[in-house]
Coordinates of C-alpha atoms and ligand atoms in Angstrom, one line a residue:
M11 CA 233.7 13.7 21.2
L12 CA 232.1 13.4 17.7
N13 CA 234.4 15.3 15.5
R14 CA 237.6 15.3 17.5
A15 CA 239.9 15.3 14.5
Q16 CA 238.3 18.4 13.2
I17 CA 238.3 20.2 16.5
F18 CA 241.9 19.3 17.2
S19 CA 243.1 20.6 13.9
A20 CA 241.2 23.9 14.5
I21 CA 243.0 24.2 17.8
D22 CA 246.3 23.2 16.3
A23 CA 245.9 26.0 13.8
L24 CA 245.2 28.5 16.6
I25 CA 248.3 27.3 18.5
A26 CA 250.4 27.8 15.3
A27 CA 249.0 31.3 14.9
S28 CA 249.6 32.2 18.5
E29 CA 253.2 31.2 18.2
V30 CA 253.6 33.9 15.6
S31 CA 251.3 36.6 17.1
G32 CA 251.9 35.8 20.8
E33 CA 248.1 36.0 21.4
R34 CA 246.2 34.1 23.9
F35 CA 243.1 32.0 22.9
A36 CA 240.5 30.0 24.9
V37 CA 238.9 26.6 24.6
L38 CA 235.5 26.6 26.1
I39 CA 233.5 23.4 26.6
L40 CA 229.8 24.0 27.0
R41 CA 227.2 21.5 28.1
V42 CA 223.5 22.0 27.8
P43 CA 222.1 19.3 30.1
G44 CA 218.5 20.1 29.3
L45 CA 218.9 19.1 25.6
R46 CA 218.8 15.4 26.3
E47 CA 215.7 15.8 28.3
I48 CA 213.9 17.5 25.4
S49 CA 214.6 14.5 23.2
L50 CA 213.3 12.1 25.9
R51 CA 210.2 14.1 26.6
F52 CA 209.2 15.4 23.1
G53 CA 211.0 13.0 20.8
Y54 CA 214.2 13.0 18.9
S55 CA 213.1 15.4 16.1
Q56 CA 212.2 18.0 18.8
G57 CA 215.5 17.3 20.4
D58 CA 217.4 17.9 17.1
Q59 CA 215.5 21.2 16.7
A60 CA 216.4 22.3 20.2
E61 CA 220.0 21.4 19.5
E62 CA 219.9 23.5 16.3
M63 CA 218.5 26.4 18.4
A64 CA 221.1 26.0 21.1
H65 CA 223.8 26.1 18.4
A66 CA 222.2 29.3 16.9
L67 CA 222.1 30.9 20.4
I68 CA 225.7 30.2 21.0
R69 CA 226.6 31.5 17.5
Q70 CA 224.7 34.7 18.1
S71 CA 226.5 35.5 21.4
L72 CA 230.0 35.1 19.8
R73 CA 232.2 37.2 17.7
P74 CA 232.6 36.4 13.9
C75 CA 236.1 35.1 14.5
D76 CA 235.0 32.5 17.2
E77 CA 234.3 28.9 16.1
V78 CA 231.7 26.5 17.4
F79 CA 231.7 22.7 17.1
R80 CA 229.3 20.0 18.2
A81 CA 231.1 17.8 20.6
G82 CA 228.5 15.2 21.7
D83 CA 224.7 14.9 22.4
D84 CA 224.5 17.9 24.6
S85 CA 228.0 19.5 24.3
F86 CA 229.7 22.1 22.2
I87 CA 233.3 23.3 21.9
V88 CA 233.9 27.0 21.3
L89 CA 237.2 28.4 20.3
L90 CA 237.8 32.0 21.2
P91 CA 240.9 33.5 19.6
T92 CA 242.6 36.8 20.7
M93 CA 241.7 36.7 24.4
L94 CA 243.5 39.5 26.3
N95 CA 243.3 37.6 29.7
A96 CA 241.2 35.2 31.7
N97 CA 238.5 37.8 32.4
H98 CA 238.0 38.3 28.7
A99 CA 237.3 34.5 28.4
L100 CA 235.0 34.6 31.4
L101 CA 233.1 37.5 29.8
A102 CA 232.4 35.4 26.8
G103 CA 231.1 32.7 29.1
T104 CA 228.8 35.2 30.8
R105 CA 227.4 36.2 27.4
L106 CA 226.7 32.6 26.6
V107 CA 224.9 32.1 29.9
Q108 CA 222.8 35.2 29.1
A109 CA 222.0 33.9 25.6
F110 CA 220.2 30.9 27.3
E111 CA 218.1 33.1 29.5
Q112 CA 215.3 32.8 26.9
P113 CA 213.5 29.5 26.3
L114 CA 214.3 27.3 23.3
N115 CA 211.1 28.1 21.3
G116 CA 211.7 25.5 18.6
T117 CA 210.3 22.8 20.9
A118 CA 206.7 21.7 21.4
S119 CA 206.6 24.0 24.4
P120 CA 209.2 26.6 25.3
W121 CA 211.9 24.9 27.3
L122 CA 214.4 26.6 29.6
V123 CA 217.9 25.1 29.6
R124 CA 221.0 26.2 31.5
P125 CA 224.4 25.8 30.0
V126 CA 227.4 24.8 32.1
M127 CA 230.9 25.5 30.9
G128 CA 234.6 25.0 31.5
I129 CA 237.4 27.2 30.0
A130 CA 241.1 26.6 29.4
L131 CA 243.5 29.2 28.0
H132 CA 246.4 28.8 25.7
P133 CA 249.3 29.1 26.5
E134 CA 249.0 29.0 30.3
H135 CA 246.8 25.9 30.6
G136 CA 248.4 23.7 28.0
P137 CA 250.6 23.4 25.0
S138 CA 248.4 21.0 22.9
A139 CA 244.9 20.5 21.7
D140 CA 244.6 17.4 23.8
R141 CA 245.7 19.1 27.0
L142 CA 243.6 22.1 26.5
C143 CA 240.4 20.1 25.8
R144 CA 241.0 17.9 28.8
R145 CA 241.6 20.9 31.1
A146 CA 238.5 22.7 29.8
S147 CA 236.7 19.4 30.5
M148 CA 238.0 19.3 34.1
A149 CA 236.9 22.9 34.6
L150 CA 233.4 21.8 33.3
D151 CA 233.4 18.9 35.8
E152 CA 234.3 21.4 38.6
A153 CA 231.5 23.8 37.5
Q154 CA 229.0 20.9 37.8
R155 CA 230.4 19.9 41.1
R156 CA 230.1 23.4 42.5
G157 CA 226.8 24.1 40.9
E158 CA 228.3 27.1 39.0
L159 CA 227.7 28.0 35.4
C160 CA 231.2 28.9 34.2
V161 CA 234.5 27.9 35.7
L162 CA 238.0 28.7 34.5
Y163 CA 240.5 25.8 34.7
Q164 CA 242.6 26.1 38.0
P165 CA 246.2 25.1 37.8
Y166 CA 246.0 23.1 41.0
D167 CA 244.2 20.5 38.9
T168 CA 247.5 19.9 37.1
Q169 CA 248.4 17.6 40.1
I170 CA 245.6 15.3 38.9
E171 CA 247.3 14.5 35.6
I172 CA 250.6 13.5 37.2
F173 CA 248.9 11.8 40.1
Y174 CA 248.1 8.3 39.0
D175 CA 251.6 6.8 38.6
E176 CA 252.9 8.8 41.5
L177 CA 250.2 7.9 43.9
R178 CA 250.1 4.3 42.8
E179 CA 253.9 4.1 43.4
A180 CA 253.6 5.8 46.8
L181 CA 251.0 3.3 47.8
D182 CA 252.9 0.3 46.5
A183 CA 256.0 1.5 48.3
N184 CA 254.1 2.2 51.5
R185 CA 255.1 5.8 51.4
L186 CA 251.9 7.2 52.7
R187 CA 251.6 7.8 56.4
V188 CA 248.7 7.4 58.8
F189 CA 247.9 10.3 61.2
F190 CA 245.5 9.9 64.2
Q191 CA 243.4 12.7 65.3
P192 CA 242.1 12.4 68.9
I193 CA 238.4 11.9 69.5
W194 CA 237.2 13.0 73.0
N195 CA 234.4 11.7 75.1
L196 CA 232.9 15.2 75.7
Q197 CA 230.6 14.2 78.6
E198 CA 233.3 12.3 80.5
N199 CA 236.2 14.5 79.4
R200 CA 238.5 11.7 78.4
I201 CA 240.1 10.3 75.3
A202 CA 237.8 8.0 73.3
G203 CA 239.9 7.1 70.3
A204 CA 241.0 8.6 67.1
E205 CA 240.2 9.1 63.4
S206 CA 242.7 7.7 61.0
L207 CA 243.7 10.2 58.3
A208 CA 246.0 9.5 55.4
R209 CA 249.0 11.8 54.7
W210 CA 251.1 12.0 51.6
S211 CA 254.3 13.9 51.2
S212 CA 255.0 13.8 47.5
P213 CA 258.6 14.5 46.4
H214 CA 257.1 16.7 43.6
H215 CA 254.1 18.4 45.3
G216 CA 255.1 18.5 48.9
E217 CA 252.2 17.7 51.4
V218 CA 249.2 16.7 49.3
S219 CA 245.9 17.0 51.1
P220 CA 243.6 13.9 51.2
A221 CA 240.9 16.3 50.1
N222 CA 242.8 16.2 46.8
F223 CA 244.1 12.7 46.4
V224 CA 241.1 10.8 47.9
P225 CA 238.6 12.1 45.3
F226 CA 241.2 11.5 42.6
S227 CA 241.8 7.9 43.7
E228 CA 238.0 7.4 43.8
Q229 CA 238.0 7.8 40.0
S230 CA 240.1 4.6 39.6
D231 CA 241.2 1.4 41.2
L232 CA 243.5 3.3 43.4
I233 CA 240.7 3.8 46.0
S234 CA 240.7 0.1 46.7
V235 CA 244.5 0.1 47.2
L236 CA 244.3 3.2 49.4
T237 CA 241.5 1.7 51.5
R238 CA 243.3 -1.6 51.9
W239 CA 246.5 0.3 52.9
S240 CA 244.5 2.6 55.3
V241 CA 242.8 -0.4 57.0
N242 CA 245.9 -2.4 57.4
T243 CA 248.1 0.5 58.6
T244 CA 245.5 1.7 61.1
L245 CA 244.9 -1.8 62.5
R246 CA 248.7 -2.5 62.7
H247 CA 248.9 0.6 65.0
V248 CA 245.8 -0.4 67.0
A249 CA 247.2 -3.9 67.5
S250 CA 250.3 -2.3 69.2
L251 CA 248.1 -0.9 72.0
P252 CA 247.8 -2.7 75.4
L253 CA 245.0 -5.3 75.3
S254 CA 243.1 -3.4 78.0
H255 CA 242.6 -0.3 75.9
D256 CA 239.0 0.9 75.3
L257 CA 239.7 3.2 72.5
R258 CA 237.9 3.2 69.1
F259 CA 239.5 4.0 65.8
A260 CA 237.6 5.4 62.9
I261 CA 238.6 4.6 59.3
N262 CA 237.2 6.5 56.3
F263 CA 235.6 4.4 53.6
S264 CA 234.8 5.6 50.2
P265 CA 231.3 4.6 49.2
R266 CA 232.8 3.4 45.9
V267 CA 234.8 0.8 47.7
L268 CA 231.9 -0.4 49.8
S269 CA 230.1 -1.6 46.7
R270 CA 233.0 -3.8 45.5
P271 CA 232.6 -7.5 46.1
G272 CA 234.6 -9.0 49.0
M273 CA 234.9 -5.7 50.9
V274 CA 233.3 -7.0 54.1
E275 CA 235.5 -10.2 54.0
Q276 CA 238.6 -8.1 53.5
L277 CA 237.9 -5.9 56.5
I278 CA 236.9 -8.8 58.7
G279 CA 240.0 -10.7 57.5
A280 CA 242.2 -7.8 58.4
L281 CA 240.6 -7.5 61.9
E282 CA 241.4 -11.2 62.5
I283 CA 245.0 -10.9 61.2
W284 CA 245.7 -8.0 63.5
G285 CA 243.7 -9.4 66.4
V286 CA 241.6 -6.2 66.7
P287 CA 238.1 -6.7 68.0
P288 CA 235.4 -5.4 65.5
T289 CA 234.0 -3.2 68.3
A290 CA 237.2 -1.1 68.4
V291 CA 236.6 0.0 64.8
I292 CA 234.3 2.7 63.3
V293 CA 233.7 2.7 59.6
E294 CA 233.0 6.3 58.4
I295 CA 231.0 6.8 55.3
T296 CA 230.4 10.4 54.0
E297 CA 226.9 11.5 53.7
T298 CA 227.4 12.8 50.2
T299 CA 227.3 9.2 48.8
L300 CA 225.4 9.0 45.5
V301 CA 221.9 7.7 46.1
N302 CA 222.7 5.0 43.5
D303 CA 225.1 3.4 45.9
L304 CA 222.7 3.5 48.7
E305 CA 221.1 0.1 48.5
M306 CA 224.4 -1.7 48.0
S307 CA 226.1 0.2 50.8
V308 CA 223.2 -0.5 53.2
Q309 CA 223.6 -4.3 52.6
V310 CA 227.4 -4.2 53.1
L311 CA 227.2 -1.9 56.2
R312 CA 224.5 -4.1 57.8
R313 CA 226.8 -7.1 57.5
L314 CA 229.6 -5.1 59.1
R315 CA 227.4 -3.9 61.9
D316 CA 226.1 -7.4 62.6
H317 CA 229.8 -8.3 63.0
G318 CA 230.1 -5.6 65.7
V319 CA 231.8 -2.9 63.7
H320 CA 230.5 0.7 64.4
I321 CA 229.2 2.7 61.5
A322 CA 229.4 6.5 61.4
I323 CA 227.8 8.8 58.9
D324 CA 230.5 11.3 58.2
D325 CA 230.1 15.0 57.4
F326 CA 226.4 14.8 58.4
G327 CA 224.5 18.0 57.5
T328 CA 226.2 18.8 54.2
G329 CA 224.7 16.2 51.8
Y330 CA 221.4 16.3 50.2
A331 CA 220.2 12.9 51.4
S332 CA 220.3 13.3 55.2
I333 CA 216.8 12.1 56.0
A334 CA 216.8 9.2 53.4
Y335 CA 220.1 8.1 55.0
L336 CA 218.8 8.1 58.5
R337 CA 215.8 6.0 57.5
Q338 CA 217.8 3.3 55.7
F339 CA 221.4 3.4 57.0
P340 CA 222.4 0.9 59.6
A341 CA 224.5 3.6 61.3
T342 CA 225.5 3.6 65.0
E343 CA 226.6 7.3 65.0
L344 CA 226.5 10.6 63.3
K345 CA 229.5 12.9 62.8
I346 CA 228.2 16.4 62.6
D347 CA 230.0 18.3 59.8
Q348 CA 232.6 20.9 60.8
S349 CA 230.9 23.6 58.8
L350 CA 227.9 23.5 61.2
I351 CA 230.1 23.3 64.3
A352 CA 232.3 26.2 63.1
A353 CA 229.2 28.4 62.6
M354 CA 227.7 27.7 66.0
N355 CA 229.4 30.5 67.9
S356 CA 228.3 33.2 65.5
E357 CA 225.0 31.9 64.4
P358 CA 222.5 31.1 67.2
H359 CA 220.1 29.3 64.7
T360 CA 223.0 27.0 63.6
A361 CA 223.6 26.2 67.3
K362 CA 219.9 25.3 67.6
L363 CA 220.1 23.1 64.5
V364 CA 223.1 21.2 66.0
R365 CA 221.1 20.8 69.2
A366 CA 218.2 19.4 67.2
I367 CA 220.5 17.0 65.4
V368 CA 222.0 15.7 68.6
N369 CA 218.5 15.2 70.0
M370 CA 217.2 13.5 66.9
A371 CA 220.3 11.2 66.8
H372 CA 219.8 10.2 70.4
H373 CA 216.1 9.4 69.8
M374 CA 217.3 7.1 67.0
D375 CA 219.9 5.4 69.3
L376 CA 222.8 7.0 67.5
T377 CA 225.7 8.6 69.2
T378 CA 227.0 12.0 68.0
T379 CA 230.4 13.3 67.3
A380 CA 231.1 17.0 66.6
E381 CA 233.8 17.6 64.0
G382 CA 236.0 20.7 63.8
I383 CA 235.8 22.0 67.4
E384 CA 238.3 24.9 67.3
D385 CA 237.7 26.7 70.7
Q386 CA 236.6 26.1 74.3
H387 CA 233.3 28.0 73.8
T388 CA 232.1 25.6 71.1
R389 CA 233.2 22.7 73.2
N390 CA 231.2 24.0 76.2
L391 CA 228.1 24.5 74.0
L392 CA 228.4 20.9 72.7
V393 CA 228.9 19.5 76.2
D394 CA 225.8 21.4 77.3
M395 CA 223.8 20.0 74.3
G396 CA 224.7 16.4 75.3
C397 CA 226.9 15.8 72.3
D398 CA 228.8 12.5 73.0
F399 CA 232.1 12.9 71.3
G400 CA 234.2 15.7 69.8
Q401 CA 237.1 16.2 67.5
G402 CA 238.9 19.3 66.3
F403 CA 242.1 21.3 66.5
H404 CA 241.1 22.6 70.0
L405 CA 241.1 19.0 71.3
G406 CA 244.0 17.7 69.3
R407 CA 245.4 18.0 65.7
P408 CA 246.0 15.0 63.5
Q409 CA 249.4 13.6 64.6
P410 CA 251.6 10.7 63.5
A411 CA 250.0 7.5 64.7
L412 CA 253.0 6.6 66.8
D413 CA 252.9 10.0 68.6
F414 CA 249.2 9.4 69.4
I415 CA 250.0 5.9 70.7
A416 CA 252.9 7.2 72.8
Q417 CA 250.6 9.9 74.3
F418 CA 247.4 7.9 74.8
G419 CA 248.5 4.3 74.8
S420 CA 248.1 4.4 78.6
I421 CA 244.7 6.0 78.8
G422 CA 243.0 8.6 81.0
T423 CA 244.6 11.9 80.2
T424 CA 242.7 15.1 79.8
P425 CA 243.4 17.7 77.0
Ligands
LIG15 P1 236.9 13.7 57.3 O1 236.8 12.3 57.4 O2 235.7 14.6 57.6 O3 238.1 14.1 58.3 C1 238.1 15.3 59.1 C2 238.9 16.4 58.4 O4 238.8 17.6 59.1 C3 240.4 16.1 58.4 O5 240.9 16.6 57.2 C4 240.9 16.8 59.6 O6 242.3 17.2 59.5 C5 240.1 18.0 59.5 N1 239.9 18.7 60.8 C6 239.9 18.1 62.0 N2 239.6 19.0 63.0 C7 239.5 20.2 62.4 C8 239.3 21.5 62.9 O7 239.2 21.8 64.1 N3 239.2 22.5 62.0 C9 239.4 22.3 60.7 N4 239.3 23.3 59.8 N5 239.6 21.0 60.2 C10 239.7 20.0 61.0 P2 242.0 15.9 56.2 O8 242.9 15.0 57.0 O9 242.5 16.9 55.3 O10 241.0 14.8 55.5 C11 240.1 15.3 54.5 C12 239.1 14.2 54.1 O11 239.8 13.2 53.4 C13 238.6 13.4 55.3 O12 237.5 14.1 55.8 C14 238.2 12.1 54.7 O13 236.9 12.2 54.1 C15 239.2 11.9 53.6 N6 240.3 11.0 54.0 C16 241.4 11.2 54.8 N7 242.1 10.1 55.0 C17 241.4 9.1 54.3 C18 241.7 7.7 54.0 O14 242.6 7.1 54.5 N8 240.8 7.0 53.2 C19 239.7 7.7 52.7 N9 238.8 6.9 51.9 N10 239.4 9.0 52.9 C20 240.3 9.7 53.7
LIG16 MG1 236.0 11.0 58.5
LIG17 MG1 234.1 14.5 58.4

């Protein structure tokens, strides 16, 4: 942030004023992603002009008491005093979006840009300038993730700030647990293995979903620690099974971890230590990986596959790179995302799409696993389509690894 001191002192002044008046105010961070592109395409002087215009558009849509600051190449911070409630702040956001519905005419050719913004409110979202700016920034990240233009900070994000030390400590002290969710061979109607899913009961937050702590740990070194923990804990349980078992265990890998040096050696080393054959393990990678990571991941995964480990593309059908993945990825199976499976009953065209995915996968020598099977009808449809494996609450919920082993250690049961 360019003039952070200036912005922070303006926010401090609003905090002081609100202590007297009891009034709410909002900190809005606005990013105009197209601005940078104007500089790149038309030159820096055009870029500067466009930035001036953007500044003017923002100013025009605000009240005289509001303040605007530049906060970086393509970002602005707007302070909105005397907000009655959250809707009042969102309304200001909507006005800003509307201001940008006209092209920026100052440039060589009129250029349309779309702002994205995040909003935090005082007092509910933070007591200090630092906290408010960070939370508005988190809301902006969330807006970009969701493809929305304006997002209000959600208090559940507060977990993120307290997470690092807590999660690190929980990992170091081995206080996370591994759950196994059964995976069924749909065609032969028998247990085929399980997916390993991390569970964290935090003394402060209760049960924290991996959907929260995994993305968070991906932002730091914690993802390596989490993955190492998950590999070792899963393999320790697998090693306790009778040697004759023919179950396969899926472990989730973040693409960020895959591109770290020594990853393959670590996994292979762990397989040797626990005496687990590589063919008993499936490495799951989500399809939403950044394309940037693709080349590196492909190399790493190819080495794992050469070693005998199975590779599954997780959540297939939700990402944007499905076809590119299929062309390049050394995958051995596709896991069809639960959003598609859940919609099959009510949407005949989605059922057709799933059938087509199963056929396509088979043509490419990939096996298919349907995620999120919640009822018998969906299961029947999938059996009929020739889908190989299935997973979902109808077939078995994630359960403590020891319970799974007690139930399925001696194989052959039906659900
Ligand atoms: P995933 O790999 O796609 O795992 C499947 C998720 O779907 C699990 O959520 C599971 O509980 C849930 N699920 C299974 N069957 C059903 C169903 O019938 N209906 C519905 N609605 N949901 C079902 P969970 O355990 O919350 O995990 C969320 C995600 O977090 C996982 O998605 C995976 O990407 C990630 N994750 C979990 N454990 C780990 C881990 O140890 N390491 C890494 N890197 N990621 C993990
Ligand atoms: Mg998975
Ligand atoms: Mg999945």
